[in-house]
Short mmCIF file of C-alpha atoms in Angstrom, two decimals:
data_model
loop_
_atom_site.label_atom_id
_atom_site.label_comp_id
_atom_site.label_asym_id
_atom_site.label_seq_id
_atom_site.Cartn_x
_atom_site.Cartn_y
_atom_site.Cartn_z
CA UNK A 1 22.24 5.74 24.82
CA UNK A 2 20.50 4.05 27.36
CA UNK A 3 18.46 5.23 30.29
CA UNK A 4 18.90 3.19 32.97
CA UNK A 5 17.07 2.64 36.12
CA UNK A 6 18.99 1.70 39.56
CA UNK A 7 17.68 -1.87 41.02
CA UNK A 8 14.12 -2.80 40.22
CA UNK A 9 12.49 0.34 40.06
CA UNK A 10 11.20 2.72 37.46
CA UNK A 11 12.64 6.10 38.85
CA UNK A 12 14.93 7.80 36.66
CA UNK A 13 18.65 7.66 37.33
CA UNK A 14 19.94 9.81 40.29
CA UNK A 15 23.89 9.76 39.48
CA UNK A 16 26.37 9.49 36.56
CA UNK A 17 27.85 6.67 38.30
CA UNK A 18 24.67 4.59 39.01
CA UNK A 19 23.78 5.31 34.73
CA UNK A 20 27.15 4.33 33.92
CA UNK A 21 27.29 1.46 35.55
CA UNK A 22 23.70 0.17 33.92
CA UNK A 23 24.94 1.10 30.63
CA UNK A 24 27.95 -1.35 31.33
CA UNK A 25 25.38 -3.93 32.14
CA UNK A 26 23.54 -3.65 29.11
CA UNK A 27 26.83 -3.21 26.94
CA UNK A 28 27.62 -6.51 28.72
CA UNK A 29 24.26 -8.30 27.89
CA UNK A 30 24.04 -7.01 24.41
CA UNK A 31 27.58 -8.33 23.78
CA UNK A 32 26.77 -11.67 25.13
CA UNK A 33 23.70 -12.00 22.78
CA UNK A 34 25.18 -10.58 19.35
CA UNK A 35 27.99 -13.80 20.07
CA UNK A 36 25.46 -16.51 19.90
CA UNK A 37 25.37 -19.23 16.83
CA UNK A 38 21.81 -19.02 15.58
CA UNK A 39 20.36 -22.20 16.87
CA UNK A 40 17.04 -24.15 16.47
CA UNK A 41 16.18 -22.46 20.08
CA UNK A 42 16.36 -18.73 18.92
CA UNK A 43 14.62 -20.22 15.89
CA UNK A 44 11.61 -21.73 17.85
CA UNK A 45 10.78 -18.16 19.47
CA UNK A 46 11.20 -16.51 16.13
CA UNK A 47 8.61 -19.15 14.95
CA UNK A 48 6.22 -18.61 18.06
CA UNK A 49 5.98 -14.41 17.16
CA UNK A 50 5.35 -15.42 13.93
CA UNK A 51 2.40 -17.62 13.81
CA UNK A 52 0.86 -14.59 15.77
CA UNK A 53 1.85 -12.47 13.20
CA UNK A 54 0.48 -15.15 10.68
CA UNK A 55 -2.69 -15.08 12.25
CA UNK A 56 -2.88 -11.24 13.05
CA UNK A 57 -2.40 -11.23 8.82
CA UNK A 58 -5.61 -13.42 8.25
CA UNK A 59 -7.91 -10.79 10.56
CA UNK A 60 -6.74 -7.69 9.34
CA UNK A 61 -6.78 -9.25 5.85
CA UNK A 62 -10.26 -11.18 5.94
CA UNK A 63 -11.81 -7.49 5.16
CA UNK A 64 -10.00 -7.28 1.41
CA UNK A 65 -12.24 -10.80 0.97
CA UNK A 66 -16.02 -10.11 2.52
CA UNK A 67 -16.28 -6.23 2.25
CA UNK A 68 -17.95 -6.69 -0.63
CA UNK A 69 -20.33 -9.07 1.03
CA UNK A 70 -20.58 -6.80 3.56
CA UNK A 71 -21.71 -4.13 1.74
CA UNK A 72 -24.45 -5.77 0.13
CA UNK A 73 -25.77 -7.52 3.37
CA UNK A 74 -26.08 -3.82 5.52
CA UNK A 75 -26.93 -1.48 2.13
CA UNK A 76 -23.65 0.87 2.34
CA UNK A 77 -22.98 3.58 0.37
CA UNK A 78 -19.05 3.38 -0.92
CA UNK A 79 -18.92 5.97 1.26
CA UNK A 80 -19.62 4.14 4.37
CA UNK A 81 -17.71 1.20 3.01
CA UNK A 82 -14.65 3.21 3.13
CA UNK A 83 -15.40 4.18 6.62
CA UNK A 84 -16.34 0.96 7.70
CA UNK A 85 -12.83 -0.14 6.26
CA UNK A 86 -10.71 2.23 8.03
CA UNK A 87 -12.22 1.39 11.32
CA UNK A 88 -9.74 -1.53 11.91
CA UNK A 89 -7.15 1.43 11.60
CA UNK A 90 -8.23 3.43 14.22
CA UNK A 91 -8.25 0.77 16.53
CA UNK A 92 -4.51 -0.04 15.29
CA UNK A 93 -3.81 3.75 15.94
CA UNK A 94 -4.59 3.63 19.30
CA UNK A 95 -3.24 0.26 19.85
CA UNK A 96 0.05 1.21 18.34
CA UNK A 97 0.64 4.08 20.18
CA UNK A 98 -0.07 2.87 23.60
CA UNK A 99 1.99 -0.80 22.92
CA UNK A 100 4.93 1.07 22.14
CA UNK A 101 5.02 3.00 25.54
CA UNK A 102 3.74 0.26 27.66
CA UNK A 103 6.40 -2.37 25.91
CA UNK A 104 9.19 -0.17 26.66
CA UNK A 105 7.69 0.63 30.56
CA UNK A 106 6.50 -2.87 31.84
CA UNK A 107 8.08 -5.23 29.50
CA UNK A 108 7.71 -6.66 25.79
CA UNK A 109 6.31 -10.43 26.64
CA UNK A 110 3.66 -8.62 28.99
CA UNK A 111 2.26 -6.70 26.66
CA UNK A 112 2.76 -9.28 23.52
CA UNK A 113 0.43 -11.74 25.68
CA UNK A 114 -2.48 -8.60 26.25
CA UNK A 115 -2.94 -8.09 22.35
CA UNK A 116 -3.97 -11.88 22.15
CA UNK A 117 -6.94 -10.89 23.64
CA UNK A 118 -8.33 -8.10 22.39
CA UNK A 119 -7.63 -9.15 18.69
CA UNK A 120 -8.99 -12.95 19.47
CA UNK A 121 -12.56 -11.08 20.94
CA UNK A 122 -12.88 -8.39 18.55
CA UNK A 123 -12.61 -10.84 15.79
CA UNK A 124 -15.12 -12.97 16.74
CA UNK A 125 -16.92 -10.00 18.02
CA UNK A 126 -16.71 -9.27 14.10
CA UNK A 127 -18.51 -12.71 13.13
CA UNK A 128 -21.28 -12.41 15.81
CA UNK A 129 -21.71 -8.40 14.75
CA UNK A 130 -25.77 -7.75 13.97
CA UNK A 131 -25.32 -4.42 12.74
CA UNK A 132 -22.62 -2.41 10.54
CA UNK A 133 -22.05 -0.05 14.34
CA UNK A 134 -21.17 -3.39 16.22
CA UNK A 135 -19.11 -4.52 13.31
CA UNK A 136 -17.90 -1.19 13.18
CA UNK A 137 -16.77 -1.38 16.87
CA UNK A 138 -15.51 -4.62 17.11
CA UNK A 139 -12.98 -3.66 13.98
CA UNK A 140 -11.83 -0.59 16.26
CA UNK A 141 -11.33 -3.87 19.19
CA UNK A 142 -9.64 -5.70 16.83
CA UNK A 143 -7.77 -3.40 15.27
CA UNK A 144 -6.45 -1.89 18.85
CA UNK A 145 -4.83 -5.47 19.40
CA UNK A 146 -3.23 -6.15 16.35
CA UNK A 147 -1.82 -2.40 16.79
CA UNK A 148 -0.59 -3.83 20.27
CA UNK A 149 1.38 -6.47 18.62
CA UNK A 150 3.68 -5.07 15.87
CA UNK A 151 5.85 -2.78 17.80
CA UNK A 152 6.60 -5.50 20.43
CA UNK A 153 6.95 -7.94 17.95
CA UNK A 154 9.36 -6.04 15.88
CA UNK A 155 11.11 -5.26 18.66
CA UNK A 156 11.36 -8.86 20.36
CA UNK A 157 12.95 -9.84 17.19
CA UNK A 158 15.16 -7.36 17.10
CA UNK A 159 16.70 -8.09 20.21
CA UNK A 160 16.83 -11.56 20.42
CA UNK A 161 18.88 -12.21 16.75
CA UNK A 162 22.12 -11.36 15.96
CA UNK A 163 23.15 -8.26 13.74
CA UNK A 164 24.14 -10.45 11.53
CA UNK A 165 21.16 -12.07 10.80
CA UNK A 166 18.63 -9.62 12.32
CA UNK A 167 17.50 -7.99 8.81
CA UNK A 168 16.72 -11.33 7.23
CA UNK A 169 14.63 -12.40 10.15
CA UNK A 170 12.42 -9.35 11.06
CA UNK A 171 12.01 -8.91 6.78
CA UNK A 172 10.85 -13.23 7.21
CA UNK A 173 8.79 -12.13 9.58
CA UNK A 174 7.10 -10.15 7.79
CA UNK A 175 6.98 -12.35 5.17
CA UNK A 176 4.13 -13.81 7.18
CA UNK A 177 1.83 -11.34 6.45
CA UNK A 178 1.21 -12.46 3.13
CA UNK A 179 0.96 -16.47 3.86
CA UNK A 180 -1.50 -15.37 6.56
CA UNK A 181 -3.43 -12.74 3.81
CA UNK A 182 -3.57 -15.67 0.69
CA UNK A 183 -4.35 -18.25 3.72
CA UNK A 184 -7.55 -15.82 4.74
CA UNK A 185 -8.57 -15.69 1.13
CA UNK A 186 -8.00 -19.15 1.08
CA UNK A 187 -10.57 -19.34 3.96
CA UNK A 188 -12.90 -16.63 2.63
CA UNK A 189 -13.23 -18.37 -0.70
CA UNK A 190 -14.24 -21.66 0.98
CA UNK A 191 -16.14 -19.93 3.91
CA UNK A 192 -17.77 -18.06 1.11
CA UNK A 193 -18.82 -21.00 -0.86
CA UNK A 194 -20.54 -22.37 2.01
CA UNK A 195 -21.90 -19.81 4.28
CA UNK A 196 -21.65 -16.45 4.68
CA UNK A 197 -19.06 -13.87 5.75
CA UNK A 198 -19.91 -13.89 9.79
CA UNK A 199 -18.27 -17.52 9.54
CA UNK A 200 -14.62 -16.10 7.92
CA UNK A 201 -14.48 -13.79 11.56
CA UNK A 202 -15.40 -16.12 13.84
CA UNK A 203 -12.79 -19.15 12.08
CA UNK A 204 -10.14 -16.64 12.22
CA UNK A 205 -10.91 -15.55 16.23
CA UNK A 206 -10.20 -19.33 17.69
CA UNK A 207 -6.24 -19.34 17.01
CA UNK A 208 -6.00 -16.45 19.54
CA UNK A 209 -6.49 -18.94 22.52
CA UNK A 210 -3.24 -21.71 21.29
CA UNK A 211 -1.11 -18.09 20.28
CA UNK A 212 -2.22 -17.02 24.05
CA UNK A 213 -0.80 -20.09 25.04
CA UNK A 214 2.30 -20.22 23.35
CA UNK A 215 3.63 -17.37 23.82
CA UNK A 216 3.94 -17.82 27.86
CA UNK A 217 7.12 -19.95 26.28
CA UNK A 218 8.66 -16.91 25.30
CA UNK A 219 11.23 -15.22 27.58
CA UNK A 220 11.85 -11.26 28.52
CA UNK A 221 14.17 -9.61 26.37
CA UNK A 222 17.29 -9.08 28.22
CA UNK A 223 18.14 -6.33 26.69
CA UNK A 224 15.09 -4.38 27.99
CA UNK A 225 16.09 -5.76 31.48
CA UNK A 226 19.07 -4.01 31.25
CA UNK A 227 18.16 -0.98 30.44
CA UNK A 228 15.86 -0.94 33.09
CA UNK A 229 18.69 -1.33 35.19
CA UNK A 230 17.75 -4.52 36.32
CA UNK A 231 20.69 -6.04 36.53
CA UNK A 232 19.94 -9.32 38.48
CA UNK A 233 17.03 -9.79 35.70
CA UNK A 234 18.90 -9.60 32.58
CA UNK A 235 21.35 -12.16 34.22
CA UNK A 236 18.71 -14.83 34.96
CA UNK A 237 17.26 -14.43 31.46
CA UNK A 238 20.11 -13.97 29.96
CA UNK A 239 22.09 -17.31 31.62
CA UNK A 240 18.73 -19.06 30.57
CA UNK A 241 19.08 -18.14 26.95
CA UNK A 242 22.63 -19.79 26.94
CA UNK A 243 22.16 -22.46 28.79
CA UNK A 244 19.18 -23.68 25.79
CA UNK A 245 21.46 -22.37 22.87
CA UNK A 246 24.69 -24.81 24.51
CA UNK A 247 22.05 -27.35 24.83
CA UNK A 248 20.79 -27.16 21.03
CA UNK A 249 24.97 -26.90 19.90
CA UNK A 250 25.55 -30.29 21.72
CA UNK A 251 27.82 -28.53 24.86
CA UNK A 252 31.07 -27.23 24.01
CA UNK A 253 31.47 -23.04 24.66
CA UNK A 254 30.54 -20.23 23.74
CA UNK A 255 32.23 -17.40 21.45
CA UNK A 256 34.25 -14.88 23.71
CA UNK A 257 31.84 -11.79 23.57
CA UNK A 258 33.16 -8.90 21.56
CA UNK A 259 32.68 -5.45 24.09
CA UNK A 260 29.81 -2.90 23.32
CA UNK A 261 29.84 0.79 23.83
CA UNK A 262 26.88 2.60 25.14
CA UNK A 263 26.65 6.38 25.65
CA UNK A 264 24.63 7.16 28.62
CA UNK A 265 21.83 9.71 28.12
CA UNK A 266 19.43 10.89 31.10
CA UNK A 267 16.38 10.95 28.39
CA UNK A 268 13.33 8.27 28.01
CA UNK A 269 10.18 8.28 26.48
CA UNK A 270 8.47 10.37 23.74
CA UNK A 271 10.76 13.43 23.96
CA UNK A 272 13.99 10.67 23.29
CA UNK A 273 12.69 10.44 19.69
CA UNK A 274 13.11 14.22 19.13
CA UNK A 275 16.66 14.72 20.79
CA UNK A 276 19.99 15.35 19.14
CA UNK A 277 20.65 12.08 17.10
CA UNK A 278 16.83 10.72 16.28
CA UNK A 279 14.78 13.71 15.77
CA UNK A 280 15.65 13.11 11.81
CA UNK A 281 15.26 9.65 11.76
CA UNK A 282 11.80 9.90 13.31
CA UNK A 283 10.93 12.58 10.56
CA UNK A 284 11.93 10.06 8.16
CA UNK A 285 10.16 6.97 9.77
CA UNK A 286 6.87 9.21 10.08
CA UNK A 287 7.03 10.18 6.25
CA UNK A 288 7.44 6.75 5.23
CA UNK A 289 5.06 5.04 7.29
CA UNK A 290 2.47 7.93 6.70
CA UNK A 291 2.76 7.64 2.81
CA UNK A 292 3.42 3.85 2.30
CA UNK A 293 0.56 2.36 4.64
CA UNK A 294 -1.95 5.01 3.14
CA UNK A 295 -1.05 3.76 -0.45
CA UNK A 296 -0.97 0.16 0.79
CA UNK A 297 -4.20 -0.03 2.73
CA UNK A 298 -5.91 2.48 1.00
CA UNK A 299 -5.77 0.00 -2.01
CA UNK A 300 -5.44 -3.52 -0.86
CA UNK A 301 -8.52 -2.85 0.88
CA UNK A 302 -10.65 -2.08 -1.51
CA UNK A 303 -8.99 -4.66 -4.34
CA UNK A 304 -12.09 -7.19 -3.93
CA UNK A 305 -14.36 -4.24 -4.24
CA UNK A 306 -12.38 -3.00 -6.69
CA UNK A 307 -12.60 -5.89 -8.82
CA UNK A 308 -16.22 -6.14 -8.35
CA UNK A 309 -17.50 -3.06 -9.54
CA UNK A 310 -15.19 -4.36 -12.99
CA UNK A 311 -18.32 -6.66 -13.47
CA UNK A 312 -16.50 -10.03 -11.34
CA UNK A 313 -18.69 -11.91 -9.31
CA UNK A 314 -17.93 -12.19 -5.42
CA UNK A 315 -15.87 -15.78 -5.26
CA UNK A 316 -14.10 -14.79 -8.80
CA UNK A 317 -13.08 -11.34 -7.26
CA UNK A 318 -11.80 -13.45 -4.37
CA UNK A 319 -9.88 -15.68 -6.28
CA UNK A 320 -8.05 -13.28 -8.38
CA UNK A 321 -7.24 -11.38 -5.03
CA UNK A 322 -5.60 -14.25 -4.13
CA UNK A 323 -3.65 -14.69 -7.13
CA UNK A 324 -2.82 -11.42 -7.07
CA UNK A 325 -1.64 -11.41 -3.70
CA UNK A 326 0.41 -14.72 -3.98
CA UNK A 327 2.84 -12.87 -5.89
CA UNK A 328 3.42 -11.49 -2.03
CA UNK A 329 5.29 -14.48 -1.31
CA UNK A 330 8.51 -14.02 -3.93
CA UNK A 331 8.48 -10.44 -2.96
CA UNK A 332 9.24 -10.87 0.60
CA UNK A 333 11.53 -13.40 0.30
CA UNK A 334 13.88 -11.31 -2.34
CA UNK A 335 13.18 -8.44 0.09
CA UNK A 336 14.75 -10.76 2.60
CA UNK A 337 17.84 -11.36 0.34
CA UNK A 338 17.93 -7.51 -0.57
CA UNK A 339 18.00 -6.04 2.84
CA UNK A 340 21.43 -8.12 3.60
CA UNK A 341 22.92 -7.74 0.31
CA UNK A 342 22.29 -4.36 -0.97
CA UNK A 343 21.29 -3.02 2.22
CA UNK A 344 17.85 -1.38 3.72
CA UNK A 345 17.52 1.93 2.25
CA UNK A 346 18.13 0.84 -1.27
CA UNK A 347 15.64 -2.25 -0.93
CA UNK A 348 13.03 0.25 0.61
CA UNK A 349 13.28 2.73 -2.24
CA UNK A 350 13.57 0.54 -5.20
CA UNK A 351 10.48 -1.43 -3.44
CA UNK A 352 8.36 1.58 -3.14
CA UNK A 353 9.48 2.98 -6.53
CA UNK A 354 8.38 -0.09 -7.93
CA UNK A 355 4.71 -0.40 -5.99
CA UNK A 356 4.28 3.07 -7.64
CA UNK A 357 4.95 2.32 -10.85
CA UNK A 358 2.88 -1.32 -11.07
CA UNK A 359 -0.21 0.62 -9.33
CA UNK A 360 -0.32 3.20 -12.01
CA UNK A 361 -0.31 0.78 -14.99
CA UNK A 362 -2.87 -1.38 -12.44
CA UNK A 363 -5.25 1.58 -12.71
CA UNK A 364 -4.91 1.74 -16.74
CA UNK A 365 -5.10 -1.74 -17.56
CA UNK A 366 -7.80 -2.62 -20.10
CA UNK A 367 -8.42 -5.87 -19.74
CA UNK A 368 -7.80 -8.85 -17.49
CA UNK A 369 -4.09 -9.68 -18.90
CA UNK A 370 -2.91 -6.55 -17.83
CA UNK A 371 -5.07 -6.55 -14.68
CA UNK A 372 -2.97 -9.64 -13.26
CA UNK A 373 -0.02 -8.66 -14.37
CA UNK A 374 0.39 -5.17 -12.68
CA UNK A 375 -1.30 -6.67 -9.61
CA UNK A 376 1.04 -9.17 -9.28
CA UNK A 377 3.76 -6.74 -9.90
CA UNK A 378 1.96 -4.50 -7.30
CA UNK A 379 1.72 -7.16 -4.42
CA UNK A 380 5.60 -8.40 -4.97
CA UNK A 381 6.83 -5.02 -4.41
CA UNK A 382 4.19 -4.03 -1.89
CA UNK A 383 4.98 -6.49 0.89
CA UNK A 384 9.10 -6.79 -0.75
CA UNK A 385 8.10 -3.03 1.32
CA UNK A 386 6.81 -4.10 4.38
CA UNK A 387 9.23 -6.79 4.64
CA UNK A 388 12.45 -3.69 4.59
CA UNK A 389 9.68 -1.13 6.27
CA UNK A 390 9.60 -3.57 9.65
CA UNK A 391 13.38 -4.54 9.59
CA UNK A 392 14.54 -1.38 9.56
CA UNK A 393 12.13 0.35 12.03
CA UNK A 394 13.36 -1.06 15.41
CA UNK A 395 16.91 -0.40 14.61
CA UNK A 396 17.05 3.19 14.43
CA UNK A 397 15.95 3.36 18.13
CA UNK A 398 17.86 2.56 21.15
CA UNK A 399 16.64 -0.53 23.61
CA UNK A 400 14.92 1.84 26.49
CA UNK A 401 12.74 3.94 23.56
CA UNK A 402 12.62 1.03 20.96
CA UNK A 403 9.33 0.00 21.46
CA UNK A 404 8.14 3.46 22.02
CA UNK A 405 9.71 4.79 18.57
CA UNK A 406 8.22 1.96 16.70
CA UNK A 407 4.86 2.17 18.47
CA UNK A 408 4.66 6.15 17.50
CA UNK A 409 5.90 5.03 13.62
CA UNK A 410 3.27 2.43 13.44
CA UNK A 411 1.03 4.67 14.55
CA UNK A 412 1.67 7.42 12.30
CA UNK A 413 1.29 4.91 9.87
CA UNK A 414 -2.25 3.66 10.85
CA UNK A 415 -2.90 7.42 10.18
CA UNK A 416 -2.39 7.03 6.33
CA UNK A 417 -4.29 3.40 6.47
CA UNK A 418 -6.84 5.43 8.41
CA UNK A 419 -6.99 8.03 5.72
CA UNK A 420 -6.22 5.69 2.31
CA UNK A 421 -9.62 3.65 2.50
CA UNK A 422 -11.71 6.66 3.70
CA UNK A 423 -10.33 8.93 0.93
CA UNK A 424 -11.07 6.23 -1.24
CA UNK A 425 -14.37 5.45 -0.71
CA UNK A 426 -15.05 9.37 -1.62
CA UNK A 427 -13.30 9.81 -4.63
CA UNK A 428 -13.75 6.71 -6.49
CA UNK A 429 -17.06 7.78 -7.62
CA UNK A 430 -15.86 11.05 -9.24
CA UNK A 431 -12.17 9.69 -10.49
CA UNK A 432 -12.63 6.04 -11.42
CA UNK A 433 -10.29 3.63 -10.18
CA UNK A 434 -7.38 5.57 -12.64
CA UNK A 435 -7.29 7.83 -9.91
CA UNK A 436 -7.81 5.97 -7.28
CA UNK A 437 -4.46 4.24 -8.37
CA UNK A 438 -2.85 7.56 -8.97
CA UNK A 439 -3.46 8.23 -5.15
CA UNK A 440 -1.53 5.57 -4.71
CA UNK A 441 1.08 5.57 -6.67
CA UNK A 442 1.69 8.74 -5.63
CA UNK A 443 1.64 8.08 -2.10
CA UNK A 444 4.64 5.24 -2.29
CA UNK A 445 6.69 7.63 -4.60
CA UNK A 446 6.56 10.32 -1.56
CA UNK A 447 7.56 7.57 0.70
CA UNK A 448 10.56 6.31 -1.63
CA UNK A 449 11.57 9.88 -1.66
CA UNK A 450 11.51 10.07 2.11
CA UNK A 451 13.62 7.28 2.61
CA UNK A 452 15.86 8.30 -0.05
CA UNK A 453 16.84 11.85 1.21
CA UNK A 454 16.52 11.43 5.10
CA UNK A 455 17.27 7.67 5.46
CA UNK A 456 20.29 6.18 6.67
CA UNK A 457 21.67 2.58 6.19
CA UNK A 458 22.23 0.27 9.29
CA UNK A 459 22.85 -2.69 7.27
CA UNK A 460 25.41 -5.33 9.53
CA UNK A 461 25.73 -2.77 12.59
CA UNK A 462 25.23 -4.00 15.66
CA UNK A 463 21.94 -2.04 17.64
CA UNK A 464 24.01 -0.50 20.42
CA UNK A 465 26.26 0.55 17.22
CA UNK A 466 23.29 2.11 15.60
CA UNK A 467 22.10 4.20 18.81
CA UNK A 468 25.15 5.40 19.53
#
């Protein structure tokens, strides 16, 4: 379903011909990628995306840790804690939304290397903040680049690993995102100890300039090359990628490639996620990310806070955060193992089932047994979610919209995170923390049921398989 552009320019295509003829090019680049043996090389730029991932985690995660601190030091209301929380959101809203189109226009590494910045400066933007407005404001800065960075990062992945092992990869991936959450409560509880919370922000900033770095190591995908018809491009990339994986196999050849079909379709951007084919799988993706961010963030956000109005002081509400949250860790990894095995529609709904199930008896405990039992129950199937949420996002999109359709999910999604902490703040005055946890457990259940009646499986297919 590509739309393909003739030479190196961005104008649409003018013939059948000149469209056919790209599609053959990226049938013949996607074939030649889906043949490779998984070597240490494909390995090393999974590894690369995912230390920025890791350390995207311990920014966006550092708030769970010092919002309480943070309220005390500026006087909120829990009000104006919840909108102080949701501000990261917005930014990721924005950033989200924007990524997604750019990606798919000027190119994924391009716009993975931008996001560096603004999430490196916003978060030490955060630590030097004098006043809850600039903190405010540099959350919204922050926020904008980490929403930059998943839909090109999904997507990157995507592309560059076999079907075959493409699930278990994008679901490790995400698997970072709780190392780098327990690692920035790891840092907030010694940060904590020591000084105050401006220090956790500013620690967290510095590993933007060696990701910055790093990344320049990582190539185009060729599969974006091709659909943008350039041909010459994809085949430079492409030959490169080869050339490293011979190198890590020893020499020898290659697997023959097997051929992939790929309808041609005159289509790109925004309107592509509404036409015949996708408009139900967007409906789908949009439910899901709506209802299972707003759950997630409205909660895991306020889980320090949460804990402290329960009568625990600040570094003992940190600490059982983390514990809480380490549970994270086995959750992904089974997610990873699910998504291959049992495929990614049943992972996602038994994970979301269970999130709703382990927040409700979370918001009824009655003492701190129970407390660390349905939070660790909570976290395992939380981010067991996010793990099947990212794998099976970039898949249901075709290369030249990929980006784009995971950008406009994402952002969808930062809608509910927007909402969750905000709604939050308002009603946990008037409905305890039962309801708050009611909120949420009702929130995954609607995204379970989503998945469940709209979603479609795309376990071992190929992407060009999937799109067509």
């Amino acid at each position: 379903m590509s739309t393909l552009t003739t030479g190196r320019s961005i104008e649409f295509p003018r013939s059948l011909a000149d469209s056919t003829a790209g599609a053959a090019q990226s049938a013949a680049i996607a074939a030649r990628l889906e043949r490779l043996p998984l070597t240490s090389y494909q390995r090393g730029l999974f590894a690369i995306i995912a230390t920025a991932w890791f350390f995207d985690s311990m920014d966006l995660g550092a708030l769970t840790f010092v919002l309480g601190p943070i309220k005390q030091t500026f006087g909120l209301s829990t009000s104006q804690t919840g909108l102080l929380s949701s501000m990261s959101f917005l930014g990721m809203f924005a950033g989200a939304a924007s990524a997604g189109l750019l990606a798919d226009r000027f190119g994924r590494t391009r716009v993975f290397q931008v996001s560096m910045i603004f999430w490196g400066v916003g978060s030490i933007l955060c630590g030097l903040a004098p006043t809850v407005q600039s903190l405010a404001a540099a959350r919204v800065l922050l926020g904008f680049g980490m929403g930059m960075e998943f839909p090109v990062a999904q997507s990157m992945v995507s592309e560059i690993i076999p079907a075959r092992q493409r699930g278990r990869y994008i679901a490790l991936l995400e698997g970072f995102w709780p190392l780098g959450f327990v690692a920035s409560g790891l840092l907030s509880f010694a940060v904590l100890s020591l000084a105050d919370w401006h220090w956790v922000f500013i620690l967290q900033g510095l590993p933007a300039i060696f990701v910055l770095i790093v990344r320049r190591y990582v190539p185009e995908s060729p599969r974006w090359l091709a659909s943008r018809g350039d041909a010459a491009g994809a085949e430079l990339v492409m030959s490169g990628i080869e050339q490293k994986v011979l190198q890590k196999l020893g020499g020898g050849t290659l697997p023959a490639p097997s051929p992939e079909k790929i309808d041609v379709r005159m289509s790109r951007g925004v309107k592509t996620l509404f036409s015949a084919g996708y408009g139900r799988r967007t409906i789908m993706l949009w439910c899901l990310w709506f209802f299972a961010l707003l759950g997630f963030y409205g909660l895991t956000t306020w889980l320090g806070a949460l804990l402290q109005a329960k009568g625990f002081p600040v570094t003992k509400s940190v600490y059982y955060t983390i514990l809480i949250s380490l549970a994270g860790i086995p959750g992904f990894l089974t997610a990873a193992w699910m998504i291959e095995a049992m495929g990614r529609k049943a992972t996602l709904v038994a994970t979301l089932l269970g999130a709703a199930l382990s927040c409700y008896f979370y918001g009824g405990a009655t003492d701190q047994t129970q407390l660390i039992v349905a939070g660790l129950c909570m976290q395992f199937c939380s981010f067991g979610m996010w793990s099947a949420l990212y794998a099976y996002t970039p898949e249901l999109y075709p290369t030249h919209v990929r980006a784009t359709g995971t950008g406009f999910a994402s952002a969808v999604g930062r809608i509910g995170s927007l909402i969750g902490p905000t709604v939050i703040g308002f009603i946990l005055p008037t409905a305890g923390q039962s309801g708050v946890f009611a909120l949420g457990a009702g929130a995954f259940a609607l995204a379970a049921l989503a998945v469940l009646v709209l979603g479609e499986e795309t376990r071992g297919r190929t992407l060009e398989s999937i799109s067509h």
